[in-house]
mmCIF file of C-alpha atoms in Angstrom:
data_model
loop_
_atom_site.group_PDB
_atom_site.id
_atom_site.type_symbol
_atom_site.label_atom_id
_atom_site.label_comp_id
_atom_site.label_asym_id
_atom_site.label_seq_id
_atom_site.Cartn_x
_atom_site.Cartn_y
_atom_site.Cartn_z
ATOM 1 C CA MET A 734 0.000 0.000 0.000
ATOM 2 C CA LEU A 735 1.434 3.362 -1.043
ATOM 3 C CA ASP A 736 0.726 6.654 0.691
ATOM 4 C CA GLN A 737 1.666 9.578 -1.558
ATOM 5 C CA THR A 738 0.222 12.365 0.601
ATOM 6 C CA ALA A 739 3.463 13.688 2.026
ATOM 7 C CA ALA A 740 5.219 13.622 -1.331
ATOM 8 C CA SER A 741 2.389 15.361 -3.166
ATOM 9 C CA ALA A 742 1.674 18.369 -0.963
ATOM 10 C CA PRO A 743 4.884 20.398 -1.602
ATOM 11 C CA TRP A 744 4.307 20.235 -5.380
ATOM 12 C CA GLN A 745 0.903 21.834 -4.994
ATOM 13 C CA GLN A 746 2.135 24.611 -2.738
ATOM 14 C CA ARG A 747 5.180 25.823 -4.682
ATOM 15 C CA PRO A 748 4.340 28.869 -6.876
ATOM 16 C CA HIS A 749 5.563 29.053 -10.447
ATOM 17 C CA LYS A 750 7.593 32.034 -11.582
ATOM 18 C CA PRO A 751 8.315 32.268 -15.336
ATOM 19 C CA ARG A 752 12.040 32.624 -15.983
ATOM 20 C CA THR A 753 12.306 33.254 -19.715
ATOM 21 C CA GLY A 754 10.444 34.832 -22.593
ATOM 22 C CA ARG A 755 9.545 32.994 -25.783
ATOM 23 C CA LEU A 756 12.217 31.890 -28.216
ATOM 24 C CA THR A 757 11.810 30.352 -31.689
ATOM 25 C CA TYR A 758 13.180 27.175 -33.250
ATOM 26 C CA SER A 759 13.117 26.679 -37.028
ATOM 27 C CA CYS A 760 14.027 23.801 -39.324
ATOM 28 C CA ASP A 761 13.031 22.492 -42.758
ATOM 29 C CA ALA A 762 9.797 21.042 -41.294
ATOM 30 C CA GLY A 763 8.687 24.381 -39.851
ATOM 31 C CA SER A 764 9.067 26.477 -36.708
ATOM 32 C CA ARG A 765 7.599 26.772 -33.230
ATOM 33 C CA ALA A 766 8.009 29.141 -30.303
ATOM 34 C CA TYR A 767 9.135 27.745 -26.957
ATOM 35 C CA VAL A 768 9.906 28.712 -23.381
ATOM 36 C CA LEU A 769 13.145 27.387 -21.887
ATOM 37 C CA HIS A 770 14.254 27.059 -18.265
ATOM 38 C CA VAL A 771 17.926 26.231 -17.650
ATOM 39 C CA PRO A 772 19.579 25.497 -14.273
ATOM 40 C CA THR A 773 22.572 27.512 -13.138
ATOM 41 C CA ALA A 774 24.600 24.330 -12.559
ATOM 42 C CA PRO A 775 25.766 22.072 -15.418
ATOM 43 C CA VAL A 776 22.753 20.599 -17.185
ATOM 44 C CA GLN A 777 22.173 16.958 -16.248
ATOM 45 C CA GLY A 778 19.040 16.302 -18.309
ATOM 46 C CA LEU A 779 16.461 17.816 -20.643
ATOM 47 C CA LEU A 780 12.694 17.502 -20.229
ATOM 48 C CA MET A 781 10.330 18.527 -23.032
ATOM 49 C CA MET A 782 6.793 19.327 -21.812
ATOM 50 C CA LEU A 783 3.963 19.321 -24.383
ATOM 51 C CA HIS A 784 0.797 21.174 -23.368
ATOM 52 C CA GLY A 785 -2.773 20.121 -24.118
ATOM 53 C CA CYS A 786 -5.410 21.802 -26.274
ATOM 54 C CA THR A 787 -6.244 25.451 -25.437
ATOM 55 C CA GLN A 788 -3.159 25.635 -23.205
ATOM 56 C CA THR A 789 0.046 27.654 -23.516
ATOM 57 C CA PRO A 790 3.563 26.858 -22.277
ATOM 58 C CA GLU A 791 3.127 29.324 -19.442
ATOM 59 C CA ASP A 792 -0.220 27.864 -18.404
ATOM 60 C CA PHE A 793 1.125 24.303 -18.584
ATOM 61 C CA ALA A 794 4.191 25.210 -16.539
ATOM 62 C CA ALA A 795 1.979 26.753 -13.860
ATOM 63 C CA GLY A 796 -0.428 23.815 -13.739
ATOM 64 C CA THR A 797 2.201 21.079 -13.588
ATOM 65 C CA ASN A 798 4.467 23.008 -11.203
ATOM 66 C CA ILE A 799 7.357 20.925 -12.470
ATOM 67 C CA VAL A 800 9.963 23.553 -13.330
ATOM 68 C CA ASP A 801 11.515 24.258 -9.919
ATOM 69 C CA SER A 802 11.887 20.590 -9.028
ATOM 70 C CA ALA A 803 13.392 19.770 -12.426
ATOM 71 C CA LEU A 804 15.845 22.655 -12.088
ATOM 72 C CA ALA A 805 16.818 21.352 -8.642
ATOM 73 C CA LEU A 806 17.839 18.100 -10.353
ATOM 74 C CA GLY A 807 19.976 20.055 -12.786
ATOM 75 C CA TRP A 808 17.557 19.514 -15.669
ATOM 76 C CA ALA A 809 16.600 22.037 -18.316
ATOM 77 C CA VAL A 810 12.880 22.176 -19.132
ATOM 78 C CA VAL A 811 11.507 23.260 -22.514
ATOM 79 C CA PHE A 812 7.851 24.039 -23.202
ATOM 80 C CA PRO A 813 7.161 24.216 -26.963
ATOM 81 C CA ALA A 814 4.105 26.207 -28.064
ATOM 82 C CA GLN A 815 1.638 25.024 -30.657
ATOM 83 C CA SER A 816 0.592 27.913 -32.899
ATOM 84 C CA ARG A 817 -3.057 28.694 -33.609
ATOM 85 C CA GLY A 818 -2.089 28.895 -37.258
ATOM 86 C CA ASP A 819 -1.300 25.186 -37.160
ATOM 87 C CA ASN A 820 -4.263 24.225 -34.977
ATOM 88 C CA ALA A 821 -7.122 26.548 -34.055
ATOM 89 C CA GLN A 822 -7.382 25.056 -30.547
ATOM 90 C CA SER A 823 -3.593 24.956 -30.014
ATOM 91 C CA CYS A 824 -3.679 21.132 -30.072
ATOM 92 C CA TRP A 825 -0.673 19.190 -31.262
ATOM 93 C CA ASN A 826 -1.782 17.430 -34.456
ATOM 94 C CA TRP A 827 -1.374 13.864 -33.208
ATOM 95 C CA PHE A 828 -4.240 12.690 -35.468
ATOM 96 C CA SER A 829 -2.645 13.942 -38.692
ATOM 97 C CA GLY A 830 -0.858 11.311 -40.774
ATOM 98 C CA ALA A 831 1.796 13.864 -41.733
ATOM 99 C CA ASP A 832 2.504 14.457 -38.032
ATOM 100 C CA GLN A 833 2.970 10.801 -37.094
ATOM 101 C CA GLN A 834 6.167 10.189 -39.049
ATOM 102 C CA ARG A 835 9.875 10.656 -38.578
ATOM 103 C CA ASP A 836 11.476 13.544 -40.465
ATOM 104 C CA ARG A 837 8.123 15.196 -41.158
ATOM 105 C CA GLY A 838 5.838 17.738 -39.526
ATOM 106 C CA GLU A 839 5.628 18.308 -35.810
ATOM 107 C CA PRO A 840 7.713 15.264 -34.785
ATOM 108 C CA ALA A 841 10.616 16.595 -36.850
ATOM 109 C CA ILE A 842 10.270 20.086 -35.365
ATOM 110 C CA LEU A 843 10.064 18.886 -31.767
ATOM 111 C CA ALA A 844 12.841 16.306 -32.074
ATOM 112 C CA GLY A 845 15.023 18.873 -33.825
ATOM 113 C CA LEU A 846 14.454 21.348 -30.995
ATOM 114 C CA ALA A 847 15.340 18.691 -28.417
ATOM 115 C CA ARG A 848 18.512 17.751 -30.299
ATOM 116 C CA GLU A 849 19.597 21.379 -30.626
ATOM 117 C CA LEU A 850 19.060 22.157 -26.941
ATOM 118 C CA ALA A 851 20.756 18.943 -25.809
ATOM 119 C CA MET A 852 23.801 19.752 -27.895
ATOM 120 C CA LYS A 853 23.917 23.421 -26.899
ATOM 121 C CA HIS A 854 23.673 22.705 -23.169
ATOM 122 C CA GLY A 855 25.780 19.546 -23.063
ATOM 123 C CA VAL A 856 22.994 17.234 -21.926
ATOM 124 C CA PRO A 857 24.438 13.772 -21.148
ATOM 125 C CA LYS A 858 23.537 10.955 -23.503
ATOM 126 C CA ASN A 859 20.236 9.184 -22.808
ATOM 127 C CA ARG A 860 18.912 11.980 -20.588
ATOM 128 C CA THR A 861 16.448 13.688 -22.911
ATOM 129 C CA PHE A 862 12.807 12.981 -22.055
ATOM 130 C CA VAL A 863 9.345 14.045 -23.191
ATOM 131 C CA ALA A 864 6.055 14.384 -21.321
ATOM 132 C CA GLY A 865 2.646 15.671 -22.326
ATOM 133 C CA LEU A 866 -1.006 16.085 -21.422
ATOM 134 C CA SER A 867 -3.922 15.040 -23.654
ATOM 135 C CA ALA A 868 -2.989 16.041 -27.238
ATOM 136 C CA GLY A 869 0.494 16.742 -25.884
ATOM 137 C CA GLY A 870 0.553 13.258 -24.379
ATOM 138 C CA ALA A 871 -0.447 11.765 -27.725
ATOM 139 C CA MET A 872 2.387 13.690 -29.398
ATOM 140 C CA ALA A 873 4.808 12.490 -26.705
ATOM 141 C CA VAL A 874 3.870 8.915 -27.683
ATOM 142 C CA ILE A 875 4.561 9.761 -31.331
ATOM 143 C CA LEU A 876 7.981 11.160 -30.439
ATOM 144 C CA GLY A 877 8.824 7.976 -28.542
ATOM 145 C CA GLU A 878 7.754 5.927 -31.565
ATOM 146 C CA THR A 879 9.524 7.977 -34.219
ATOM 147 C CA TYR A 880 12.583 9.281 -32.353
ATOM 148 C CA PRO A 881 13.720 6.672 -29.803
ATOM 149 C CA ASP A 882 17.264 7.813 -30.580
ATOM 150 C CA VAL A 883 16.429 11.280 -29.193
ATOM 151 C CA PHE A 884 14.015 10.581 -26.322
ATOM 152 C CA SER A 885 15.020 8.040 -23.677
ATOM 153 C CA GLY A 886 11.729 8.124 -21.796
ATOM 154 C CA VAL A 887 8.090 9.083 -22.383
ATOM 155 C CA ALA A 888 5.454 10.310 -19.923
ATOM 156 C CA VAL A 889 1.816 10.452 -20.989
ATOM 157 C CA HIS A 890 -1.021 12.006 -19.010
ATOM 158 C CA SER A 891 -4.542 11.442 -20.385
ATOM 159 C CA GLY A 892 -3.161 10.745 -23.859
ATOM 160 C CA LEU A 893 -3.707 8.384 -26.762
ATOM 161 C CA PRO A 894 -1.770 5.530 -28.407
ATOM 162 C CA TYR A 895 0.243 5.801 -31.576
ATOM 163 C CA GLY A 896 -1.633 5.490 -34.867
ATOM 164 C CA SER A 897 -5.076 5.550 -33.284
ATOM 165 C CA ALA A 898 -6.468 8.154 -35.701
ATOM 166 C CA ARG A 899 -5.986 9.676 -39.116
ATOM 167 C CA GLY A 900 -8.206 12.715 -39.288
ATOM 168 C CA VAL A 901 -10.564 14.642 -37.010
ATOM 169 C CA ASN A 902 -13.450 12.163 -37.075
ATOM 170 C CA GLU A 903 -11.176 9.257 -36.181
ATOM 171 C CA ALA A 904 -9.614 11.396 -33.453
ATOM 172 C CA PHE A 905 -12.955 11.860 -31.694
ATOM 173 C CA ALA A 906 -13.676 8.139 -32.060
ATOM 174 C CA ALA A 907 -10.303 7.253 -30.531
ATOM 175 C CA MET A 908 -10.874 9.629 -27.638
ATOM 176 C CA THR A 909 -14.097 7.791 -26.792
ATOM 177 C CA GLY A 910 -12.389 4.401 -26.918
ATOM 178 C CA ASN A 911 -12.934 3.369 -30.552
ATOM 179 C CA PRO A 912 -9.524 3.832 -32.189
ATOM 180 C CA ALA A 913 -8.748 3.096 -35.807
ATOM 181 C CA ARG A 914 -5.777 0.894 -34.965
ATOM 182 C CA ARG A 915 -3.299 0.995 -37.817
ATOM 183 C CA SER A 916 -0.306 -1.186 -38.474
ATOM 184 C CA GLY A 917 2.922 0.305 -39.678
ATOM 185 C CA LYS A 918 6.577 0.659 -38.910
ATOM 186 C CA THR A 919 7.215 2.016 -35.439
ATOM 187 C CA ARG A 920 10.147 1.938 -33.046
ATOM 188 C CA THR A 921 11.997 -1.370 -32.871
ATOM 189 C CA ALA A 922 12.954 -1.080 -29.204
ATOM 190 C CA ALA A 923 10.918 -0.307 -26.116
ATOM 191 C CA VAL A 924 11.255 3.203 -24.711
ATOM 192 C CA PRO A 925 10.459 3.336 -20.977
ATOM 193 C CA THR A 926 7.008 4.845 -20.612
ATOM 194 C CA ILE A 927 4.943 6.104 -17.672
ATOM 195 C CA VAL A 928 1.206 6.693 -18.120
ATOM 196 C CA PHE A 929 -1.335 8.502 -15.928
ATOM 197 C CA HIS A 930 -5.063 8.335 -16.598
ATOM 198 C CA GLY A 931 -8.173 9.073 -14.586
ATOM 199 C CA THR A 932 -11.014 6.580 -14.387
ATOM 200 C CA ALA A 933 -13.510 9.454 -14.672
ATOM 201 C CA ASP A 934 -11.945 10.962 -17.792
ATOM 202 C CA ARG A 935 -14.794 11.583 -20.249
ATOM 203 C CA THR A 936 -12.687 13.472 -22.782
ATOM 204 C CA VAL A 937 -10.080 10.765 -23.434
ATOM 205 C CA VAL A 938 -11.309 7.524 -21.909
ATOM 206 C CA ALA A 939 -8.964 5.502 -19.724
ATOM 207 C CA ALA A 940 -8.741 2.566 -22.161
ATOM 208 C CA ASN A 941 -6.342 4.703 -24.188
ATOM 209 C CA GLY A 942 -3.820 4.709 -21.356
ATOM 210 C CA GLY A 943 -3.947 0.943 -21.140
ATOM 211 C CA GLN A 944 -3.332 0.647 -24.882
ATOM 212 C CA ILE A 945 -0.259 2.887 -24.670
ATOM 213 C CA ILE A 946 1.183 0.567 -22.035
ATOM 214 C CA ALA A 947 0.320 -2.545 -24.072
ATOM 215 C CA ASP A 948 1.971 -1.105 -27.189
ATOM 216 C CA SER A 949 5.129 -0.287 -25.267
ATOM 217 C CA LEU A 950 5.395 -3.691 -23.610
ATOM 218 C CA ALA A 951 4.845 -5.460 -26.937
ATOM 219 C CA LYS A 952 8.178 -4.066 -28.080
ATOM 220 C CA ALA A 953 10.121 -5.225 -25.013
ATOM 221 C CA GLU A 954 12.125 -8.428 -25.236
ATOM 222 C CA GLY A 955 12.606 -11.057 -22.579
ATOM 223 C CA GLN A 956 10.711 -11.881 -19.420
ATOM 224 C CA GLN A 957 8.643 -9.188 -17.750
ATOM 225 C CA THR A 958 7.721 -8.824 -14.090
ATOM 226 C CA GLN A 959 4.708 -6.839 -12.943
ATOM 227 C CA ILE A 960 4.328 -5.254 -9.525
ATOM 228 C CA VAL A 961 0.898 -3.891 -8.605
ATOM 229 C CA GLN A 962 0.451 -1.500 -5.685
ATOM 230 C CA THR A 963 -2.506 0.498 -4.464
ATOM 231 C CA GLY A 964 -2.537 3.670 -2.449
ATOM 232 C CA SER A 965 -4.115 7.057 -1.898
ATOM 233 C CA ALA A 966 -3.005 10.668 -2.177
ATOM 234 C CA GLN A 967 -4.829 13.899 -1.461
ATOM 235 C CA GLY A 968 -8.246 12.253 -1.387
ATOM 236 C CA LYS A 969 -7.915 9.981 -4.425
ATOM 237 C CA SER A 970 -7.042 6.289 -4.531
ATOM 238 C CA PHE A 971 -4.958 4.813 -7.313
ATOM 239 C CA THR A 972 -3.473 1.630 -8.708
ATOM 240 C CA GLN A 973 0.138 1.676 -9.855
ATOM 241 C CA THR A 974 1.309 -1.178 -12.094
ATOM 242 C CA ALA A 975 5.058 -1.267 -12.718
ATOM 243 C CA THR A 976 6.556 -3.618 -15.304
ATOM 244 C CA LEU A 977 10.241 -4.496 -15.071
ATOM 245 C CA ALA A 978 12.591 -6.037 -17.614
ATOM 246 C CA THR A 979 14.569 -9.204 -16.960
ATOM 247 C CA ASP A 980 17.419 -7.168 -15.458
ATOM 248 C CA GLY A 981 15.021 -5.297 -13.161
ATOM 249 C CA SER A 982 15.092 -2.043 -15.099
ATOM 250 C CA PRO A 983 11.793 -0.137 -15.523
ATOM 251 C CA LEU A 984 9.829 -0.710 -18.729
ATOM 252 C CA THR A 985 6.494 0.918 -17.930
ATOM 253 C CA GLU A 986 4.405 2.329 -15.118
ATOM 254 C CA HIS A 987 0.650 2.667 -15.352
ATOM 255 C CA TRP A 988 -1.125 4.922 -12.857
ATOM 256 C CA GLU A 989 -4.919 4.533 -12.838
ATOM 257 C CA ILE A 990 -6.399 7.238 -10.608
ATOM 258 C CA ASP A 991 -9.906 6.750 -9.263
ATOM 259 C CA GLY A 992 -12.300 9.631 -9.851
ATOM 260 C CA LEU A 993 -9.818 11.780 -11.786
ATOM 261 C CA GLY A 994 -11.191 13.518 -14.866
ATOM 262 C CA HIS A 995 -9.317 15.029 -17.784
ATOM 263 C CA ALA A 996 -6.798 16.878 -15.637
ATOM 264 C CA TRP A 997 -3.174 16.767 -14.439
ATOM 265 C CA SER A 998 -3.098 14.748 -11.215
ATOM 266 C CA GLY A 999 -1.799 16.579 -8.159
ATOM 267 C CA GLY A 1000 -1.501 19.787 -10.171
ATOM 268 C CA ASN A 1001 -1.535 23.453 -9.274
ATOM 269 C CA PRO A 1002 -4.931 25.191 -9.633
ATOM 270 C CA ALA A 1003 -3.056 28.201 -11.030
ATOM 271 C CA GLY A 1004 -3.022 26.354 -14.373
ATOM 272 C CA SER A 1005 -5.852 24.941 -16.468
ATOM 273 C CA HIS A 1006 -6.827 21.258 -16.716
ATOM 274 C CA THR A 1007 -5.449 20.381 -13.286
ATOM 275 C CA ASP A 1008 -6.739 18.577 -10.211
ATOM 276 C CA ALA A 1009 -4.963 19.363 -6.944
ATOM 277 C CA ASN A 1010 -6.073 16.000 -5.573
ATOM 278 C CA GLY A 1011 -4.441 12.683 -6.337
ATOM 279 C CA PRO A 1012 -0.807 11.587 -6.632
ATOM 280 C CA SER A 1013 1.590 14.173 -8.027
ATOM 281 C CA ALA A 1014 2.128 13.253 -11.672
ATOM 282 C CA SER A 1015 4.995 15.760 -11.823
ATOM 283 C CA ALA A 1016 6.857 14.181 -8.907
ATOM 284 C CA GLU A 1017 6.376 10.662 -10.256
ATOM 285 C CA ILE A 1018 7.475 11.614 -13.763
ATOM 286 C CA LEU A 1019 10.721 13.104 -12.479
ATOM 287 C CA ARG A 1020 11.271 10.061 -10.259
ATOM 288 C CA PHE A 1021 10.617 7.639 -13.156
ATOM 289 C CA PHE A 1022 12.941 9.476 -15.542
ATOM 290 C CA THR A 1023 15.613 9.682 -12.858
ATOM 291 C CA ASP A 1024 15.323 5.925 -12.293
ATOM 292 C CA ILE A 1025 15.701 5.026 -15.979
ATOM 293 C CA SER A 1026 18.589 7.444 -16.514
ATOM 294 C CA GLY A 1027 20.629 5.870 -13.733
ATOM 295 C CA GLU A 1028 21.019 9.078 -11.749
ATOM 296 C CA VAL A 1029 21.655 8.859 -8.044
#
């Protein structure tokens, strides 16, 4: 039985203070604005945070409250911004066939930005990670599928599996649990993945989180060991299922949070699409990425 109460509370109480203005990254696939936070000490990791629909980098940073704790680890944090010119609701275009492929569209832009920042700031190998909420979570899955050489870990909150839609109509069907599952070439190796989903999510139903985990584990070789724990945090109970590889290293973690809707678990009410109750997704994401990177 896990009790996350003590670990969650500080994340909800710490205020967010923006540290940088918007910058712009451009490549052959296009350009996007972004907000970057860099620690004063040598950079030990890079975390890309992808916001959900109707959100901005600043809003997402406030709601997740992840920046200060990431900086304390020596990690840089980048929040790319989706432009309204590319999506009227500021959603990442996870349902567009052109944005589900390597070297094209939004995956190419985001992976190129991550590569450039990692090189510029001397990020150690295998310490670049991506996390996202909703449409941002779906795009994080795509980046794990198409750029496993860039991103060493994926975190998905209330997101969708790879290839579950091609077009707006299929996107809405996938969100309600009726994906158009498509075969095709994806990553050949498993990228460690942590998923959070609320059982009361009516925007993107929880079955999508389970499918993300299943897709990831299908790519892992060798024997797998599952450890299931239950607990409660800030008034919400949860089930955490961790799957380990033969050598004991983390493959996936699946957090199913009872009564949580379409919102960041354990978030800061200063941002949109957050729920202050429940385990801190931000704390657990940083812990999971720290575990898989071998940091002490």
